């Protein structure tokens, strides 16, 4: 790595002015980012779900817009001849000086890189010109707000129930609870179960992040209990009932439950943070196995997530020796997918041409991935990291893989000495393709795993439907199973909005010739879908068919899809819970809740 030589005197006014312009551009971006997160509280209080979804979707583009604004300002202000190598070196040093008291220095460094990489040629992407490694520490950054990153409560003084009530009141939600005393008592009982009757140590306390986490129709209180050298993470979802009153829905305290809530399929939460690195550090204490890159993405800071992911990837390359090779599974018609066996991600490249029956283009495929990026993924679609001009060591490529890339995506592959440059690709968390999972479960005689996978598969489709997404190609190979055994959709080239589809019943044949015809005798529109045909492609295996018909037979009826479409068109935003229904307090009453009981009915 090239070492930076600090000059005795930073003399370039141009370098200083450019550094200040970039810093101001970032500050504008983060101010707008925080304002959107702050508005989420009001949307939640008012039950303005559509407004919250719009704000979350628009916020995704804030970063790129501010980067392009900054690039345009610099290109308008300065001639290329003015930006010498010396100016670029001084520019970075000036910028470092501007971040010494900054509250988001790691984000500001990434913003600097984005601006510079839009101006510089990639041969300049080195330590002299951009931040290849972080320079400014994020340790122990203090907040300027009157409240800290997290609040600390000592239940030993006033009792756990009183402490929980005070904890909730500190969020100052401008909406009444339906029955706060009842809900707090249920949370208290669950937390006492979590703590397991441990003897209370002198440091016994609850730490709770100051900002709630907003997503969809829920707000999430995130905290942990500390007793001696033991820590107990917990999350309390806060929801609206049918009457618009607030309820505490459950307590999540198993690490897997919290990991699923904060998974790569459920970014990006709206959270108001002055010091995001402090939130990341807190969440890492709850989920120590989750990379910082994913936590930044969870918090809506996806560009920082991309930066940290790429640093992790480069570090992994240094400490591994295996070769990139084609990912296991059925080869796709649109994407080439490869992986490094020791690295838990896959790399996806769009082919230059697609054989029949695919009728699409590269631009259309990219548009589908962009749609998913902006859409609510409801925990059932993988988030993707999109990169341009990614360098791979040529020596680490299997010969078969390199030949396949050159054959099917020659326009995206460039050989540069000892490197392979791929001009555009997507990176996703690696999962086991569902078709392989089902095959392995059957070979092992694990009917329980087969049934679980089919239940999850149907649930995934139904939750996508709730989010106005029709998967298009519903074959098992287009779904994956995560390490938490959740089924997730990851092939986006044929997705459509439910509201753009026409779900039809196959008309009755009028003649024997029509009934025996190998081709459809009835007209089919571009967006027509016939759900009763799904079984032909999905249910050839008798065991799978049994479980599917037991749990999800409604997916084979046009009436189910038509009803879901009508609800979306009527403006209903469905509830999709990021945790099992049986964990909800209202599902654990001694007797089933009465029909119309507002305790367990969520506002739609």
Short mmCIF file of C-alpha atoms in Angstrom, two decimals, residues 149-414:
data_model
loop_
_atom_site.label_atom_id
_atom_site.label_comp_id
_atom_site.label_asym_id
_atom_site.label_seq_id
_atom_site.Cartn_x
_atom_site.Cartn_y
_atom_site.Cartn_z
CA UNK A 149 -27.07 7.11 21.46
CA UNK A 150 -28.71 4.83 24.01
CA UNK A 151 -30.42 5.32 27.35
CA UNK A 152 -29.59 3.29 30.44
CA UNK A 153 -32.21 2.18 32.97
CA UNK A 154 -31.67 0.52 36.34
CA UNK A 155 -34.72 -1.61 37.16
CA UNK A 156 -33.30 -2.60 40.54
CA UNK A 157 -34.28 0.82 41.86
CA UNK A 158 -37.91 1.21 40.76
CA UNK A 159 -38.78 -2.28 39.56
CA UNK A 160 -38.87 -3.67 36.03
CA UNK A 161 -42.49 -2.76 35.27
CA UNK A 162 -42.09 0.90 36.22
CA UNK A 163 -38.79 1.00 34.28
CA UNK A 164 -40.45 -0.37 31.14
CA UNK A 165 -43.24 2.20 31.36
CA UNK A 166 -40.71 5.02 31.68
CA UNK A 167 -38.65 3.56 28.85
CA UNK A 168 -41.64 3.67 26.49
CA UNK A 169 -42.73 7.14 27.58
CA UNK A 170 -39.26 8.48 26.71
CA UNK A 171 -39.95 7.86 23.02
CA UNK A 172 -42.77 10.43 23.27
CA UNK A 173 -44.99 8.77 20.70
CA UNK A 174 -47.91 11.05 19.91
CA UNK A 175 -50.43 8.21 19.85
CA UNK A 176 -52.26 6.52 22.71
CA UNK A 177 -51.71 2.91 23.73
CA UNK A 178 -54.72 0.62 23.76
CA UNK A 179 -53.73 -0.86 27.14
CA UNK A 180 -50.19 0.03 28.15
CA UNK A 181 -50.47 -1.51 31.62
CA UNK A 182 -51.42 -4.90 30.14
CA UNK A 183 -48.72 -4.74 27.46
CA UNK A 184 -45.98 -3.73 29.90
CA UNK A 185 -46.94 -6.61 32.18
CA UNK A 186 -46.56 -9.02 29.23
CA UNK A 187 -43.18 -7.56 28.28
CA UNK A 188 -42.08 -7.75 31.91
CA UNK A 189 -43.00 -11.44 32.08
CA UNK A 190 -41.15 -12.18 28.85
CA UNK A 191 -38.02 -10.31 29.98
CA UNK A 192 -38.03 -12.10 33.33
CA UNK A 193 -38.15 -15.33 31.35
CA UNK A 194 -35.19 -14.05 29.31
CA UNK A 195 -33.13 -13.19 32.38
CA UNK A 196 -33.89 -16.65 33.75
CA UNK A 197 -34.01 -15.75 37.41
CA UNK A 198 -30.31 -14.84 37.53
CA UNK A 199 -29.12 -13.22 40.73
CA UNK A 200 -28.99 -9.49 40.11
CA UNK A 201 -25.48 -8.11 39.89
CA UNK A 202 -24.51 -4.53 40.85
CA UNK A 203 -24.39 -3.53 37.15
CA UNK A 204 -27.88 -4.89 36.36
CA UNK A 205 -29.31 -2.52 33.71
CA UNK A 206 -31.24 -2.14 30.48
CA UNK A 207 -29.70 -0.28 27.55
CA UNK A 208 -32.07 0.92 24.82
CA UNK A 209 -31.22 2.74 21.59
CA UNK A 210 -32.65 6.26 21.66
CA UNK A 211 -34.31 6.07 18.24
CA UNK A 212 -36.99 3.57 17.33
CA UNK A 213 -36.49 1.56 14.14
CA UNK A 214 -39.33 2.17 11.68
CA UNK A 215 -40.25 -0.17 8.87
CA UNK A 216 -43.53 -0.99 7.14
CA UNK A 217 -46.27 -0.63 9.77
CA UNK A 218 -44.08 -1.24 12.81
CA UNK A 219 -41.72 0.56 15.14
CA UNK A 220 -39.07 -1.49 16.95
CA UNK A 221 -37.54 -0.77 20.33
CA UNK A 222 -34.03 -2.24 20.32
CA UNK A 223 -32.12 -2.91 23.50
CA UNK A 224 -30.27 -5.34 25.72
CA UNK A 225 -30.21 -6.34 29.35
CA UNK A 226 -26.88 -6.49 31.16
CA UNK A 227 -26.31 -8.49 34.32
CA UNK A 228 -22.74 -9.14 35.40
CA UNK A 229 -20.85 -10.39 32.35
CA UNK A 230 -24.00 -11.57 30.55
CA UNK A 231 -25.90 -9.62 27.90
CA UNK A 232 -29.47 -10.33 26.79
CA UNK A 233 -30.57 -8.72 23.49
CA UNK A 234 -34.25 -7.97 22.99
CA UNK A 235 -36.51 -6.19 20.50
CA UNK A 236 -40.07 -5.01 21.21
CA UNK A 237 -42.28 -4.40 18.13
CA UNK A 238 -44.85 -1.60 18.53
CA UNK A 239 -47.87 -1.77 16.22
CA UNK A 240 -51.25 -0.11 15.64
CA UNK A 241 -54.42 -2.07 16.29
CA UNK A 242 -57.52 -1.71 14.14
CA UNK A 243 -58.63 1.33 16.10
CA UNK A 244 -55.33 3.15 15.59
CA UNK A 245 -54.15 2.59 19.16
CA UNK A 246 -50.64 1.30 19.93
CA UNK A 247 -49.88 -2.19 21.21
CA UNK A 248 -46.67 -3.93 22.25
CA UNK A 249 -46.90 -6.99 20.04
CA UNK A 250 -44.25 -9.30 21.47
CA UNK A 251 -40.64 -9.51 22.68
CA UNK A 252 -37.98 -11.01 20.44
CA UNK A 253 -34.95 -12.21 22.34
CA UNK A 254 -33.62 -15.29 20.56
CA UNK A 255 -30.66 -14.33 18.39
CA UNK A 256 -32.14 -16.05 15.34
CA UNK A 257 -35.37 -14.06 15.66
CA UNK A 258 -33.44 -10.79 15.87
CA UNK A 259 -31.14 -11.83 13.01
CA UNK A 260 -34.17 -12.53 10.78
CA UNK A 261 -35.64 -9.13 11.66
CA UNK A 262 -32.36 -7.45 10.70
CA UNK A 263 -31.61 -9.67 7.72
CA UNK A 264 -30.30 -8.85 4.24
CA UNK A 265 -33.86 -9.35 2.97
CA UNK A 266 -35.29 -6.56 5.11
CA UNK A 267 -33.20 -3.43 4.61
CA UNK A 268 -33.63 -0.46 4.99
CA UNK A 269 -34.97 0.73 8.35
CA UNK A 270 -35.69 4.39 9.01
CA UNK A 271 -33.64 5.34 12.07
CA UNK A 272 -32.64 8.82 13.22
CA UNK A 273 -28.94 8.70 14.13
CA UNK A 274 -26.50 11.50 14.72
CA UNK A 275 -23.64 9.02 15.16
CA UNK A 276 -24.38 5.98 12.97
CA UNK A 277 -21.16 4.19 13.96
CA UNK A 278 -22.45 4.08 17.55
CA UNK A 279 -25.66 2.39 16.38
CA UNK A 280 -23.60 -0.10 14.40
CA UNK A 281 -21.48 -0.88 17.45
CA UNK A 282 -24.60 -1.41 19.57
CA UNK A 283 -26.22 -3.71 17.00
CA UNK A 284 -22.98 -5.65 16.65
CA UNK A 285 -23.19 -6.43 20.36
CA UNK A 286 -26.61 -8.00 19.69
CA UNK A 287 -25.57 -9.78 16.46
CA UNK A 288 -21.82 -10.41 16.68
CA UNK A 289 -21.82 -12.65 13.57
CA UNK A 290 -23.37 -10.04 11.32
CA UNK A 291 -20.80 -8.05 9.29
CA UNK A 292 -20.67 -4.30 9.80
CA UNK A 293 -21.37 -3.90 6.10
CA UNK A 294 -24.80 -5.52 6.49
CA UNK A 295 -25.60 -3.49 9.61
CA UNK A 296 -24.91 -0.21 7.82
CA UNK A 297 -27.19 -1.41 5.01
CA UNK A 298 -29.90 -2.35 7.52
CA UNK A 299 -29.74 1.24 8.80
CA UNK A 300 -30.35 2.59 5.30
CA UNK A 301 -26.70 3.49 4.70
CA UNK A 302 -26.27 1.14 1.76
CA UNK A 303 -23.32 2.98 0.20
CA UNK A 304 -21.34 2.57 3.40
CA UNK A 305 -22.42 -1.06 3.41
CA UNK A 306 -21.03 -1.45 -0.11
CA UNK A 307 -17.75 0.18 0.89
CA UNK A 308 -17.25 -2.08 3.90
CA UNK A 309 -18.32 -5.15 1.97
CA UNK A 310 -15.69 -4.47 -0.67
CA UNK A 311 -13.01 -4.01 1.99
CA UNK A 312 -14.07 -7.31 3.58
CA UNK A 313 -13.93 -8.96 0.16
CA UNK A 314 -10.39 -7.70 -0.52
CA UNK A 315 -9.29 -8.84 2.92
CA UNK A 316 -10.79 -12.27 2.32
CA UNK A 317 -8.93 -12.57 -0.98
CA UNK A 318 -5.65 -11.96 0.83
CA UNK A 319 -6.30 -14.74 3.30
CA UNK A 320 -7.71 -17.40 0.99
CA UNK A 321 -6.43 -19.40 -1.94
CA UNK A 322 -9.46 -21.11 -3.48
CA UNK A 323 -10.70 -20.32 -6.98
CA UNK A 324 -13.79 -18.60 -8.30
CA UNK A 325 -16.03 -21.14 -9.99
CA UNK A 326 -19.58 -21.45 -11.31
CA UNK A 327 -22.13 -21.51 -8.50
CA UNK A 328 -23.93 -24.82 -7.93
CA UNK A 329 -27.44 -25.17 -9.29
CA UNK A 330 -29.24 -25.10 -12.62
CA UNK A 331 -27.69 -22.67 -15.09
CA UNK A 332 -29.87 -19.63 -15.73
CA UNK A 333 -30.81 -18.21 -19.11
CA UNK A 334 -30.18 -14.59 -18.11
CA UNK A 335 -27.43 -14.59 -15.49
CA UNK A 336 -24.01 -16.16 -15.08
CA UNK A 337 -23.52 -16.85 -11.39
CA UNK A 338 -20.16 -17.64 -9.82
CA UNK A 339 -18.77 -17.84 -6.32
CA UNK A 340 -15.68 -18.27 -4.22
CA UNK A 341 -16.41 -21.39 -2.12
CA UNK A 342 -14.85 -19.87 1.01
CA UNK A 343 -16.86 -16.62 0.69
CA UNK A 344 -20.60 -16.54 1.57
CA UNK A 345 -21.70 -14.49 -1.45
CA UNK A 346 -22.39 -15.04 -5.14
CA UNK A 347 -21.50 -12.80 -8.09
CA UNK A 348 -24.12 -12.39 -10.85
CA UNK A 349 -23.37 -11.14 -14.36
CA UNK A 350 -26.03 -10.42 -16.98
CA UNK A 351 -25.36 -12.32 -20.21
CA UNK A 352 -24.97 -10.47 -23.51
CA UNK A 353 -27.73 -12.50 -25.17
CA UNK A 354 -30.62 -14.67 -23.96
CA UNK A 355 -31.87 -17.80 -25.70
CA UNK A 356 -35.62 -18.42 -26.22
CA UNK A 357 -38.06 -18.34 -24.52
CA UNK A 358 -36.54 -15.29 -22.78
CA UNK A 359 -37.65 -12.04 -24.37
CA UNK A 360 -35.82 -9.32 -22.53
CA UNK A 361 -32.79 -7.03 -22.71
CA UNK A 362 -29.92 -6.15 -20.40
CA UNK A 363 -31.52 -2.76 -19.72
CA UNK A 364 -34.82 -4.41 -18.77
CA UNK A 365 -33.09 -6.83 -16.41
CA UNK A 366 -31.23 -3.97 -14.75
CA UNK A 367 -34.54 -2.12 -14.41
CA UNK A 368 -36.05 -5.13 -12.59
CA UNK A 369 -33.17 -5.18 -10.12
CA UNK A 370 -33.60 -1.45 -9.60
CA UNK A 371 -37.31 -2.03 -8.95
CA UNK A 372 -36.45 -4.54 -6.22
CA UNK A 373 -33.88 -2.14 -4.73
CA UNK A 374 -36.59 0.49 -4.29
CA UNK A 375 -39.37 -1.88 -3.32
CA UNK A 376 -40.34 -3.25 0.08
CA UNK A 377 -38.72 -6.71 0.09
CA UNK A 378 -40.83 -7.90 3.09
CA UNK A 379 -38.07 -10.31 4.09
CA UNK A 380 -38.57 -12.43 0.95
CA UNK A 381 -36.27 -10.87 -1.67
CA UNK A 382 -32.52 -10.72 -1.38
CA UNK A 383 -30.89 -7.31 -1.32
CA UNK A 384 -28.24 -6.94 -4.01
CA UNK A 385 -25.04 -4.92 -4.12
CA UNK A 386 -24.44 -3.44 -7.57
CA UNK A 387 -20.86 -2.71 -8.66
CA UNK A 388 -19.07 -1.43 -11.74
CA UNK A 389 -15.50 -2.22 -12.85
CA UNK A 390 -14.71 -4.85 -10.23
CA UNK A 391 -11.18 -6.26 -10.44
CA UNK A 392 -10.56 -9.96 -9.78
CA UNK A 393 -7.14 -11.66 -9.70
CA UNK A 394 -6.90 -13.65 -12.93
CA UNK A 395 -4.98 -16.43 -11.22
CA UNK A 396 -7.98 -17.13 -8.96
CA UNK A 397 -10.39 -17.84 -11.83
CA UNK A 398 -11.11 -21.43 -12.82
CA UNK A 399 -10.39 -21.81 -16.54
CA UNK A 400 -13.93 -23.08 -17.20
CA UNK A 401 -15.48 -20.06 -15.52
CA UNK A 402 -13.33 -17.56 -17.42
CA UNK A 403 -14.18 -19.26 -20.71
CA UNK A 404 -17.89 -19.15 -19.82
CA UNK A 405 -17.73 -15.43 -19.00
CA UNK A 406 -15.96 -14.66 -22.28
CA UNK A 407 -18.49 -16.74 -24.22
CA UNK A 408 -21.72 -15.40 -22.70
CA UNK A 409 -20.79 -11.91 -21.47
CA UNK A 410 -17.82 -10.74 -23.59
CA UNK A 411 -18.90 -7.08 -23.46
CA UNK A 412 -18.54 -7.06 -19.66
CA UNK A 413 -15.20 -8.83 -19.34
CA UNK A 414 -11.81 -7.16 -19.77
#
